[in-house]
CSV table of C-alpha atoms in Angstrom, one decimal:
chain,number,residue,atom,x,y,z
A,227,ASP,CA,0.3,-11.0,-17.3
A,228,ALA,CA,-2.6,-8.8,-16.3
A,229,GLY,CA,-1.2,-8.3,-12.8
A,230,VAL,CA,-3.4,-8.4,-9.7
A,231,THR,CA,-7.1,-8.2,-10.7
A,232,GLN,CA,-9.9,-7.0,-8.5
A,233,SER,CA,-13.6,-7.2,-8.9
A,234,PRO,CA,-15.9,-5.4,-9.0
A,235,THR,CA,-14.1,-1.9,-9.7
A,236,HIS,CA,-17.0,0.0,-8.1
A,237,LEU,CA,-19.7,-0.9,-5.7
A,238,ILE,CA,-22.6,0.9,-3.9
A,239,LYS,CA,-24.2,-0.6,-0.9
A,240,THR,CA,-26.7,0.3,1.8
A,241,ARG,CA,-25.9,0.5,5.5
A,242,GLY,CA,-26.4,-3.0,7.1
A,243,GLN,CA,-25.8,-4.9,3.9
A,244,GLN,CA,-22.9,-7.4,3.2
A,245,VAL,CA,-20.3,-7.1,0.5
A,246,THR,CA,-17.8,-9.5,-1.1
A,247,LEU,CA,-14.7,-8.3,-2.9
A,248,ARG,CA,-12.6,-10.5,-5.0
A,249,CYS,CA,-9.0,-10.8,-5.9
A,250,SER,CA,-7.0,-12.8,-8.3
A,251,PRO,CA,-3.2,-12.6,-7.6
A,252,ILE,CA,-0.4,-12.7,-10.2
A,253,SER,CA,0.2,-16.3,-11.4
A,254,GLY,CA,2.6,-18.0,-9.1
A,255,HIS,CA,2.0,-15.7,-6.2
A,256,LYS,CA,0.8,-17.5,-3.1
A,257,SER,CA,0.4,-14.6,-0.7
A,258,VAL,CA,-2.5,-12.1,-0.9
A,259,SER,CA,-3.0,-9.2,1.3
A,260,TRP,CA,-5.9,-6.7,1.7
A,261,TYR,CA,-5.8,-3.0,2.5
A,262,GLN,CA,-8.4,-0.4,3.1
A,263,GLN,CA,-7.7,3.1,1.9
A,264,VAL,CA,-9.8,6.0,3.1
A,265,LEU,CA,-9.7,9.2,1.1
A,266,GLY,CA,-6.8,11.3,2.1
A,267,GLN,CA,-5.0,8.4,4.0
A,268,GLY,CA,-2.5,5.7,3.2
A,269,PRO,CA,-3.6,2.1,2.8
A,270,GLN,CA,-4.4,0.3,6.1
A,271,PHE,CA,-3.6,-3.3,6.5
A,272,ILE,CA,-6.6,-5.6,6.9
A,273,PHE,CA,-5.5,-9.3,6.3
A,274,GLN,CA,-2.7,-11.4,4.8
A,275,TYR,CA,-3.1,-14.9,3.5
A,276,TYR,CA,-0.5,-17.3,2.5
A,277,GLU,CA,-1.0,-20.8,1.3
A,278,LYS,CA,-4.7,-20.4,2.3
A,279,GLU,CA,-4.0,-19.7,5.9
A,280,GLU,CA,-4.4,-16.3,7.6
A,281,ARG,CA,-1.0,-15.0,8.5
A,282,GLY,CA,-1.7,-11.6,9.7
A,283,ARG,CA,-4.7,-9.4,10.8
A,284,GLY,CA,-4.9,-5.7,11.2
A,285,ASN,CA,-7.0,-3.7,13.6
A,286,PHE,CA,-10.4,-4.2,12.2
A,287,PRO,CA,-13.7,-5.4,13.7
A,288,ASP,CA,-14.9,-8.9,13.2
A,289,ARG,CA,-17.3,-7.8,10.6
A,290,PHE,CA,-14.4,-8.1,8.2
A,291,SER,CA,-13.3,-11.6,7.2
A,292,ALA,CA,-11.5,-13.1,4.3
A,293,ARG,CA,-10.4,-16.4,2.8
A,294,GLN,CA,-8.1,-17.8,0.2
A,295,PHE,CA,-9.0,-20.5,-2.2
A,296,PRO,CA,-6.7,-23.4,-3.6
A,297,ASN,CA,-6.0,-21.3,-6.7
A,298,TYR,CA,-4.8,-18.6,-4.3
A,299,SER,CA,-7.5,-16.1,-5.2
A,300,SER,CA,-9.1,-14.4,-2.3
A,301,GLU,CA,-12.3,-12.9,-1.1
A,302,LEU,CA,-12.8,-10.0,1.4
A,303,ASN,CA,-16.3,-10.0,3.1
A,304,VAL,CA,-17.6,-7.1,5.2
A,305,ASN,CA,-20.9,-7.6,7.0
A,306,ALA,CA,-23.3,-5.1,8.5
A,307,LEU,CA,-21.8,-2.2,6.5
A,308,LEU,CA,-21.3,1.2,8.0
A,309,LEU,CA,-20.9,4.5,6.3
A,310,GLY,CA,-17.3,4.5,7.6
A,311,ASP,CA,-16.6,1.4,5.5
A,312,SER,CA,-16.7,3.5,2.4
A,313,ALA,CA,-13.2,3.3,0.9
A,314,LEU,CA,-10.9,1.9,-1.7
A,315,TYR,CA,-10.0,-1.7,-1.0
A,316,LEU,CA,-6.7,-2.8,-2.3
A,317,CYS,CA,-5.5,-6.4,-2.9
A,318,ALA,CA,-1.9,-7.1,-3.1
A,319,SER,CA,-0.1,-10.3,-4.0
A,320,SER,CA,3.5,-11.5,-3.3
A,321,PRO,CA,5.4,-14.6,-4.4
A,322,LEU,CA,6.5,-15.3,-0.8
A,323,THR,CA,5.4,-14.5,2.7
A,324,GLY,CA,7.4,-12.2,4.8
A,325,ILE,CA,8.8,-8.9,3.7
A,326,THR,CA,8.9,-8.7,0.1
A,327,GLU,CA,7.5,-6.6,-2.8
A,328,ALA,CA,3.8,-6.4,-2.9
A,329,PHE,CA,2.1,-6.0,-6.4
A,330,PHE,CA,-1.2,-4.1,-6.0
A,331,GLY,CA,-4.5,-4.3,-7.9
A,332,GLN,CA,-6.4,-1.2,-9.1
A,333,GLY,CA,-8.7,-1.6,-6.1
A,334,THR,CA,-12.5,-1.8,-5.5
A,335,ARG,CA,-14.2,1.6,-4.6
A,336,LEU,CA,-16.9,0.8,-2.0
A,337,THR,CA,-19.5,3.4,-1.3
A,338,VAL,CA,-21.9,2.8,1.5
A,339,VAL,CA,-25.0,5.0,1.5
B,40,ALA,CA,3.2,1.7,18.3
B,41,GLN,CA,4.6,1.6,14.8
B,42,ARG,CA,3.9,4.7,12.7
B,43,VAL,CA,4.9,6.3,9.6
B,44,THR,CA,4.8,10.1,9.2
B,45,GLN,CA,4.9,12.0,6.0
B,46,PRO,CA,4.6,15.7,7.0
B,47,GLU,CA,3.8,17.2,3.6
B,48,LYS,CA,0.6,16.5,1.8
B,49,LEU,CA,1.7,18.4,-1.2
B,50,LEU,CA,5.1,19.3,-2.5
B,51,SER,CA,5.5,21.5,-5.6
B,52,VAL,CA,8.9,22.0,-7.3
B,53,PHE,CA,10.0,23.2,-10.7
B,54,LYS,CA,11.4,21.0,-13.2
B,55,GLY,CA,15.1,20.6,-12.7
B,56,ALA,CA,15.0,21.5,-9.0
B,57,PRO,CA,16.0,19.0,-6.3
B,58,VAL,CA,13.3,17.0,-4.5
B,59,GLU,CA,13.2,15.6,-1.0
B,60,LEU,CA,10.1,13.8,0.3
B,61,LYS,CA,10.2,13.3,4.1
B,62,CYS,CA,9.4,10.2,5.9
B,63,ASN,CA,9.9,9.5,9.6
B,64,TYR,CA,9.0,6.2,11.3
B,65,SER,CA,8.5,5.0,14.8
B,66,TYR,CA,9.6,1.4,15.6
B,67,SER,CA,12.0,0.2,18.2
B,68,GLY,CA,13.3,-2.8,16.3
B,69,SER,CA,15.0,-3.2,12.9
B,70,PRO,CA,12.5,-1.8,10.2
B,71,GLU,CA,12.2,-2.6,6.6
B,72,LEU,CA,11.5,0.7,4.7
B,73,PHE,CA,9.9,1.2,1.3
B,74,TRP,CA,8.8,3.9,-1.0
B,75,TYR,CA,5.6,3.2,-3.1
B,76,VAL,CA,4.5,5.5,-5.9
B,77,GLN,CA,1.1,5.9,-7.7
B,78,TYR,CA,1.1,7.8,-10.9
B,79,SER,CA,-2.1,9.2,-12.2
B,80,ARG,CA,-4.7,6.5,-13.0
B,81,GLN,CA,-2.2,3.7,-12.3
B,82,ARG,CA,-1.9,1.3,-9.5
B,83,LEU,CA,0.4,1.5,-6.5
B,84,GLN,CA,3.8,0.2,-7.2
B,85,LEU,CA,7.1,-0.2,-5.5
B,86,LEU,CA,9.7,2.4,-6.2
B,87,LEU,CA,12.5,1.4,-3.9
B,88,ARG,CA,13.4,-0.5,-0.7
B,89,HIS,CA,16.1,0.5,1.6
B,90,ILE,CA,17.6,-3.1,1.8
B,91,SER,CA,18.4,-2.8,-1.9
B,92,ARG,CA,20.3,0.4,-1.6
B,93,GLU,CA,19.5,1.0,-5.3
B,94,SER,CA,18.6,4.1,-7.3
B,95,ILE,CA,15.3,3.9,-9.2
B,96,LYS,CA,14.4,6.6,-11.8
B,97,GLY,CA,17.0,8.7,-10.3
B,98,PHE,CA,15.6,8.5,-6.8
B,99,THR,CA,17.5,7.3,-3.7
B,100,ALA,CA,16.6,6.9,-0.1
B,101,ASP,CA,18.8,6.3,2.8
B,102,LEU,CA,17.7,4.8,6.1
B,103,ASN,CA,18.8,6.9,9.0
B,104,LYS,CA,18.2,4.9,12.2
B,105,GLY,CA,19.5,7.6,14.5
B,106,GLU,CA,16.9,10.1,13.0
B,107,THR,CA,14.4,7.3,12.2
B,108,SER,CA,14.0,8.7,8.7
B,109,PHE,CA,13.9,7.4,5.2
B,110,HIS,CA,13.7,10.5,3.1
B,111,LEU,CA,13.3,10.2,-0.7
B,112,LYS,CA,15.5,12.3,-2.9
B,113,LYS,CA,16.2,13.1,-6.4
B,114,PRO,CA,18.7,15.8,-7.6
B,115,PHE,CA,16.7,17.0,-10.6
B,116,ALA,CA,13.0,16.7,-10.8
B,117,GLN,CA,11.2,15.7,-14.1
B,118,GLU,CA,7.6,16.4,-15.0
B,119,GLU,CA,6.9,12.6,-15.1
B,120,ASP,CA,7.8,12.3,-11.4
B,121,SER,CA,4.5,14.0,-10.6
B,122,ALA,CA,2.7,11.4,-8.6
B,123,MET,CA,1.5,10.3,-5.0
B,124,TYR,CA,4.4,8.9,-3.0
B,125,TYR,CA,3.9,6.7,0.1
B,126,CYS,CA,6.5,5.6,2.5
B,127,ALA,CA,5.9,2.2,4.2
B,128,LEU,CA,7.3,0.4,7.1
B,129,SER,CA,7.3,-3.5,7.6
B,130,THR,CA,8.6,-5.0,10.9
B,131,SER,CA,10.3,-8.3,11.2
B,132,GLY,CA,8.0,-11.1,11.9
B,133,THR,CA,5.0,-9.4,10.5
B,134,TYR,CA,3.4,-9.6,7.0
B,135,LYS,CA,2.1,-6.1,6.7
B,136,TYR,CA,3.0,-2.7,5.5
B,137,ILE,CA,2.3,0.4,7.7
B,138,PHE,CA,1.8,3.2,5.2
B,139,GLY,CA,2.1,7.0,5.7
B,140,THR,CA,-0.5,9.3,4.5
B,141,GLY,CA,1.3,10.1,1.4
B,142,THR,CA,2.8,13.1,-0.3
B,143,ARG,CA,1.6,14.4,-3.6
B,144,LEU,CA,4.6,15.7,-5.7
B,145,LYS,CA,3.8,18.2,-8.4
B,146,VAL,CA,6.6,19.0,-10.8
B,147,LEU,CA,6.0,22.3,-12.5
B,148,ALA,CA,7.3,23.1,-16.1
């Protein structure tokens, strides 16, 4: 099993553009969460999806949205990019919802210029 | 507000010395506490959780509700313990982790 896979690994975008990040969970895992990690900080929770429904949302503006597909993969979309959106975006999958171990991907490094 | 504090950004110890990585949290209910570790060029992974009361790679952590702490300890550090360590809190009824800012542990030969 390759674990949680994220694509792309690196991305450079211009202010005002839109970006879509992708995540494939571990086979059998139905829960996917997204985190933003700014340099020097711990990961910050953005969204959690379970069985294709949003189960939790962090303190992020409406420019951030996500969805989960029938195969449990997920996309994170960010519109109207700001310089401050530059960060490592982490995806984590879990077999169940609730408090349980999360398996993290390697992340997507987004740079906004 | 829920918060996790890791006061040390960097902790350097010599091989064989004891290690204690500090973690304090603020939450009025019953928390679930975790330690995650990130080795160089690897992904973030679970080290241990308080509910399991287990020892992983020689590390232990005890939840002290009176002091709202969940410090990570190891009696004898090894060079392969060098990594970034994150303390994380999850609150009942939510589906998210609240992470601290992390402590980089360097074990010197």
